CSV table of N, CA and C in Angstrom, one decimal:
chain,number,residue,atom,x,y,z
M,260,UNK,N,62.9,-82.8,63.1
M,260,UNK,CA,61.4,-82.8,63.1
M,260,UNK,C,60.9,-81.4,63.0
M,261,UNK,N,59.9,-81.2,62.2
M,261,UNK,CA,59.3,-79.9,62.0
M,261,UNK,C,58.7,-79.4,63.3
M,262,UNK,N,58.5,-78.1,63.4
M,262,UNK,CA,57.8,-77.5,64.5
M,262,UNK,C,56.4,-77.9,64.5
M,263,UNK,N,55.8,-78.2,65.6
M,263,UNK,CA,54.3,-78.4,65.7
M,263,UNK,C,53.5,-77.3,65.1
M,264,UNK,N,52.4,-77.5,64.5
M,264,UNK,CA,51.6,-76.5,63.8
M,264,UNK,C,50.2,-76.6,64.3
M,265,UNK,N,49.4,-75.5,64.2
M,265,UNK,CA,48.0,-75.5,64.5
M,265,UNK,C,47.3,-75.0,63.2
M,266,UNK,N,46.4,-75.8,62.8
M,266,UNK,CA,45.6,-75.5,61.6
M,266,UNK,C,44.3,-74.7,62.0
M,267,UNK,N,44.2,-73.5,61.6
M,267,UNK,CA,43.1,-72.6,62.1
M,267,UNK,C,42.3,-72.1,60.9
M,268,UNK,N,41.0,-71.9,61.1
M,268,UNK,CA,40.2,-71.2,60.1
M,268,UNK,C,40.3,-69.7,60.6
M,269,UNK,N,40.3,-68.8,59.6
M,269,UNK,CA,40.3,-67.4,59.9
M,269,UNK,C,39.3,-66.7,59.0
M,270,UNK,N,38.8,-65.6,59.4
M,270,UNK,CA,37.9,-64.8,58.6
M,270,UNK,C,38.2,-63.3,58.8
M,271,UNK,N,37.9,-62.6,57.7
M,271,UNK,CA,38.2,-61.2,57.7
M,271,UNK,C,37.0,-60.4,57.3
M,272,UNK,N,36.7,-59.3,58.0
M,272,UNK,CA,35.5,-58.5,57.6
M,272,UNK,C,35.8,-57.0,57.9
M,273,UNK,N,35.0,-56.1,57.4
M,273,UNK,CA,35.2,-54.7,57.6
M,273,UNK,C,34.3,-54.3,58.8
M,274,UNK,N,34.9,-53.4,59.6
M,274,UNK,CA,34.1,-52.9,60.8
M,274,UNK,C,34.7,-51.5,61.1
M,275,UNK,N,33.9,-50.5,61.1
M,275,UNK,CA,34.3,-49.2,61.4
M,275,UNK,C,35.5,-48.7,60.7
M,276,UNK,N,35.6,-49.0,59.4
M,276,UNK,CA,36.7,-48.6,58.6
M,276,UNK,C,38.0,-49.4,58.7
M,277,UNK,N,38.0,-50.4,59.6
M,277,UNK,CA,39.1,-51.3,59.7
M,277,UNK,C,38.8,-52.7,59.2
M,278,UNK,N,39.8,-53.4,58.8
M,278,UNK,CA,39.7,-54.8,58.4
M,278,UNK,C,40.0,-55.6,59.7
M,279,UNK,N,39.0,-56.4,60.1
M,279,UNK,CA,39.1,-57.2,61.4
M,279,UNK,C,39.5,-58.7,60.9
M,280,UNK,N,40.5,-59.2,61.6
M,280,UNK,CA,40.8,-60.6,61.4
M,280,UNK,C,40.4,-61.4,62.6
M,281,UNK,N,39.8,-62.6,62.4
M,281,UNK,CA,39.3,-63.4,63.5
M,281,UNK,C,39.7,-64.8,63.3
M,282,UNK,N,40.1,-65.4,64.4
M,282,UNK,CA,40.4,-66.9,64.4
M,282,UNK,C,39.4,-67.4,65.4
M,283,UNK,N,38.1,-67.7,65.0
M,283,UNK,CA,37.1,-68.1,65.9
M,283,UNK,C,37.3,-69.3,66.8
M,284,UNK,N,38.1,-70.3,66.3
M,284,UNK,CA,38.2,-71.5,67.0
M,284,UNK,C,39.0,-71.3,68.3
M,285,UNK,N,39.8,-70.2,68.4
M,285,UNK,CA,40.6,-69.9,69.6
M,285,UNK,C,40.2,-68.6,70.2
M,286,UNK,N,39.2,-67.9,69.5
M,286,UNK,CA,38.7,-66.6,70.0
M,286,UNK,C,39.7,-65.5,70.1
M,287,UNK,N,40.5,-65.4,69.0
M,287,UNK,CA,41.6,-64.4,68.9
M,287,UNK,C,41.2,-63.5,67.7
M,288,UNK,N,41.3,-62.2,67.9
M,288,UNK,CA,41.1,-61.3,66.8
M,288,UNK,C,42.1,-60.1,66.8
M,289,UNK,N,42.2,-59.4,65.7
M,289,UNK,CA,43.0,-58.3,65.6
M,289,UNK,C,42.5,-57.5,64.4
M,290,UNK,N,43.2,-56.4,64.0
M,290,UNK,CA,42.7,-55.6,62.9
M,290,UNK,C,43.9,-54.9,62.2
M,291,UNK,N,43.6,-54.4,61.0
M,291,UNK,CA,44.5,-53.6,60.3
M,291,UNK,C,43.8,-52.7,59.3
M,292,UNK,N,44.6,-51.8,58.7
M,292,UNK,CA,44.0,-50.8,57.7
M,292,UNK,C,43.7,-51.5,56.4
M,293,UNK,N,44.4,-52.6,56.0
M,293,UNK,CA,44.2,-53.3,54.8
M,293,UNK,C,44.2,-54.8,55.1
M,294,UNK,N,43.7,-55.6,54.1
M,294,UNK,CA,43.7,-57.0,54.4
M,294,UNK,C,45.1,-57.6,54.7
M,295,UNK,N,46.1,-57.3,54.0
M,295,UNK,CA,47.5,-57.8,54.3
M,295,UNK,C,47.9,-57.3,55.8
M,296,UNK,N,47.6,-56.1,56.1
M,296,UNK,CA,47.9,-55.6,57.5
M,296,UNK,C,47.1,-56.4,58.5
M,297,UNK,N,45.8,-56.7,58.2
M,297,UNK,CA,45.0,-57.5,59.2
M,297,UNK,C,45.5,-58.9,59.3
M,298,UNK,N,46.0,-59.5,58.2
M,298,UNK,CA,46.5,-60.8,58.3
M,298,UNK,C,47.8,-60.8,59.2
M,299,UNK,N,48.7,-59.9,58.9
M,299,UNK,CA,49.9,-59.8,59.8
M,299,UNK,C,49.6,-59.6,61.2
M,300,UNK,N,48.6,-58.7,61.5
M,300,UNK,CA,48.2,-58.4,62.8
M,300,UNK,C,47.6,-59.6,63.5
M,301,UNK,N,46.7,-60.4,62.8
M,301,UNK,CA,46.1,-61.6,63.3
M,301,UNK,C,47.2,-62.6,63.6
M,302,UNK,N,48.1,-62.8,62.7
M,302,UNK,CA,49.2,-63.7,62.9
M,302,UNK,C,50.0,-63.4,64.2
M,303,UNK,N,50.3,-62.1,64.4
M,303,UNK,CA,51.0,-61.7,65.6
M,303,UNK,C,50.1,-62.0,66.9
M,304,UNK,N,48.8,-61.7,66.8
M,304,UNK,CA,48.0,-62.0,67.9
M,304,UNK,C,47.9,-63.5,68.3
M,305,UNK,N,47.8,-64.3,67.2
M,305,UNK,CA,47.8,-65.7,67.4
M,305,UNK,C,49.1,-66.2,68.0
M,306,UNK,N,50.3,-65.7,67.5
M,306,UNK,CA,51.6,-66.0,68.1
M,306,UNK,C,51.6,-65.7,69.6
M,307,UNK,N,51.1,-64.5,69.9
M,307,UNK,CA,51.1,-64.1,71.4
M,307,UNK,C,50.2,-65.0,72.2
M,308,UNK,N,49.1,-65.4,71.6
M,308,UNK,CA,48.2,-66.3,72.3
M,308,UNK,C,48.9,-67.6,72.6
M,309,UNK,N,49.5,-68.1,71.6
M,309,UNK,CA,50.3,-69.4,71.8
M,309,UNK,C,51.4,-69.2,72.8
M,310,UNK,N,52.1,-68.2,72.7
M,310,UNK,CA,53.2,-67.9,73.7
M,310,UNK,C,52.6,-67.8,75.1
M,311,UNK,N,51.5,-67.1,75.3
M,311,UNK,CA,50.9,-67.0,76.6
M,311,UNK,C,50.5,-68.4,77.2
M,312,UNK,N,49.8,-69.2,76.3
M,312,UNK,CA,49.4,-70.5,76.7
M,312,UNK,C,50.6,-71.4,77.1
M,313,UNK,N,51.7,-71.3,76.3
M,313,UNK,CA,52.9,-72.0,76.6
M,313,UNK,C,53.6,-71.6,77.9
M,314,UNK,N,53.6,-70.3,78.1
M,314,UNK,CA,54.2,-69.8,79.4
M,314,UNK,C,53.4,-70.3,80.6
M,315,UNK,N,52.1,-70.5,80.5
M,315,UNK,CA,51.3,-71.0,81.6
M,315,UNK,C,51.3,-72.5,81.6
M,316,UNK,N,51.8,-73.2,80.5
M,316,UNK,CA,51.8,-74.6,80.5
M,316,UNK,C,50.5,-75.2,80.2
M,317,UNK,N,49.6,-74.5,79.5
M,317,UNK,CA,48.2,-74.9,79.2
M,317,UNK,C,47.9,-75.1,77.8
M,318,UNK,N,48.9,-75.0,76.8
M,318,UNK,CA,48.5,-75.0,75.4
M,318,UNK,C,47.8,-76.3,75.0
M,319,UNK,N,48.3,-77.4,75.4
M,319,UNK,CA,47.7,-78.7,75.0
M,319,UNK,C,46.3,-78.8,75.5
M,320,UNK,N,46.1,-78.4,76.8
M,320,UNK,CA,44.8,-78.5,77.4
M,320,UNK,C,43.8,-77.6,76.8
M,321,UNK,N,44.3,-76.3,76.5
M,321,UNK,CA,43.4,-75.4,75.9
M,321,UNK,C,43.0,-75.8,74.5
M,322,UNK,N,43.9,-76.3,73.7
M,322,UNK,CA,43.6,-76.8,72.4
M,322,UNK,C,42.6,-77.9,72.4
M,323,UNK,N,42.8,-78.9,73.3
M,323,UNK,CA,41.9,-80.0,73.4
M,323,UNK,C,40.5,-79.5,73.8
M,324,UNK,N,40.4,-78.6,74.8
M,324,UNK,CA,39.1,-78.1,75.2
M,324,UNK,C,38.4,-77.3,74.1
M,325,UNK,N,39.2,-76.7,73.2
M,325,UNK,CA,38.6,-76.0,72.1
M,325,UNK,C,38.3,-76.9,70.9
M,326,UNK,N,38.5,-78.2,71.0
M,326,UNK,CA,38.0,-79.1,70.0
M,326,UNK,C,39.1,-79.5,69.0
M,327,UNK,N,40.4,-79.3,69.4
M,327,UNK,CA,41.5,-79.7,68.5
M,327,UNK,C,42.0,-81.1,68.9
M,328,UNK,N,42.6,-81.8,67.9
M,328,UNK,CA,43.3,-83.0,68.3
M,328,UNK,C,44.6,-83.0,67.5
M,329,UNK,N,45.6,-83.7,68.1
M,329,UNK,CA,47.0,-83.7,67.5
M,329,UNK,C,47.0,-84.9,66.5
M,330,UNK,N,47.4,-84.6,65.3
M,330,UNK,CA,47.4,-85.6,64.2
M,330,UNK,C,48.8,-86.3,64.3
M,331,UNK,N,48.9,-87.4,63.6
M,331,UNK,CA,50.2,-88.2,63.6
M,331,UNK,C,51.4,-87.4,63.2
M,332,UNK,N,51.2,-86.4,62.4
M,332,UNK,CA,52.4,-85.6,62.0
M,332,UNK,C,52.7,-84.4,63.0
M,333,UNK,N,52.0,-84.4,64.1
M,333,UNK,CA,52.2,-83.4,65.1
M,333,UNK,C,51.3,-82.1,64.9
M,334,UNK,N,50.6,-82.0,63.8
M,334,UNK,CA,49.8,-80.8,63.6
M,334,UNK,C,48.5,-80.9,64.4
M,335,UNK,N,48.1,-79.8,65.0
M,335,UNK,CA,46.9,-79.7,65.7
M,335,UNK,C,45.8,-79.3,64.8
M,336,UNK,N,44.7,-80.1,64.6
M,336,UNK,CA,43.6,-79.8,63.7
M,336,UNK,C,42.3,-79.8,64.5
M,337,UNK,N,41.4,-78.9,64.1
M,337,UNK,CA,40.1,-78.7,64.7
M,337,UNK,C,39.2,-79.9,64.2
M,338,UNK,N,38.3,-80.3,65.1
M,338,UNK,CA,37.3,-81.3,64.7
M,338,UNK,C,36.6,-80.9,63.4
M,339,UNK,N,36.3,-81.9,62.6
M,339,UNK,CA,35.6,-81.7,61.3
M,339,UNK,C,34.1,-81.4,61.6
M,340,UNK,N,33.6,-80.4,60.9
M,340,UNK,CA,32.2,-80.1,61.1
M,340,UNK,C,31.4,-81.0,60.2
M,341,UNK,N,30.2,-81.4,60.7
M,341,UNK,CA,29.3,-82.2,59.9
M,341,UNK,C,28.5,-81.2,58.9
M,342,UNK,N,28.3,-80.0,59.4
M,342,UNK,CA,27.6,-79.0,58.6
M,342,UNK,C,27.9,-77.6,59.1
M,343,UNK,N,27.9,-76.7,58.3
M,343,UNK,CA,28.0,-75.3,58.7
M,343,UNK,C,26.9,-74.5,58.0
M,344,UNK,N,26.0,-73.9,58.8
M,344,UNK,CA,24.8,-73.3,58.3
M,344,UNK,C,24.6,-71.9,59.0
M,345,UNK,N,23.9,-71.0,58.2
M,345,UNK,CA,23.5,-69.8,58.8
M,345,UNK,C,22.1,-70.0,59.3
M,346,UNK,N,21.8,-69.5,60.5
M,346,UNK,CA,20.4,-69.7,61.1
M,346,UNK,C,19.9,-68.3,61.4
M,347,UNK,N,18.7,-68.1,61.2
M,347,UNK,CA,18.0,-66.8,61.6
M,347,UNK,C,17.0,-67.2,62.7
M,348,UNK,N,17.2,-66.6,63.9
M,348,UNK,CA,16.3,-67.0,65.0
M,348,UNK,C,15.5,-65.8,65.4
M,349,UNK,N,14.2,-65.9,65.6
M,349,UNK,CA,13.4,-64.8,66.1
M,349,UNK,C,13.7,-64.5,67.5
M,350,UNK,N,13.8,-63.2,67.8
M,350,UNK,CA,14.0,-62.7,69.1
M,350,UNK,C,12.7,-62.0,69.6
M,351,UNK,N,12.2,-62.4,70.8
M,351,UNK,CA,10.9,-61.8,71.2
M,351,UNK,C,11.1,-60.3,71.4
M,352,UNK,N,10.0,-59.6,70.9
M,352,UNK,CA,10.1,-58.1,71.0
M,352,UNK,C,10.3,-57.6,72.4
M,353,UNK,N,9.8,-58.2,73.4
M,353,UNK,CA,10.0,-57.7,74.8
M,353,UNK,C,11.4,-57.7,75.2
M,354,UNK,N,12.3,-58.4,74.4
M,354,UNK,CA,13.7,-58.4,74.7
M,354,UNK,C,14.3,-57.0,74.5
M,355,UNK,N,13.7,-56.2,73.7
M,355,UNK,CA,14.2,-54.8,73.4
M,355,UNK,C,13.5,-53.7,74.1
M,356,UNK,N,12.6,-54.1,75.1
M,356,UNK,CA,11.8,-53.1,75.7
M,356,UNK,C,12.6,-52.3,76.8
C-alpha cells in the first residue's frame, strides 16, 4: 500500500526580497531566495508539521478540524470550495486613530 498523502494548495509571493511559500489550509509557511528554494523550504516545513502532529498523535484530528477528509485511496483532501472570491471591505476610519 502506498503511503498516505495530503493534497494541499500552496501559494508563493514575494515579501521583503524573499519568496514566501504558504500552505494556508494548515497555516504553514516558509521562504527562500528563489521559487525553487521556497518550494523546498515549504515542503520541509510541511514535513516537520506532519511529523510534529504524528508525534503528538493528533494528525487525523487536526486534519479533520482543518476541513480535510480521507478518501477511499487513503489520500487526505480538503473540502471543495463552492466559490473563491476576492472581497474588499471598508474599514471605519476611526479604526486607525
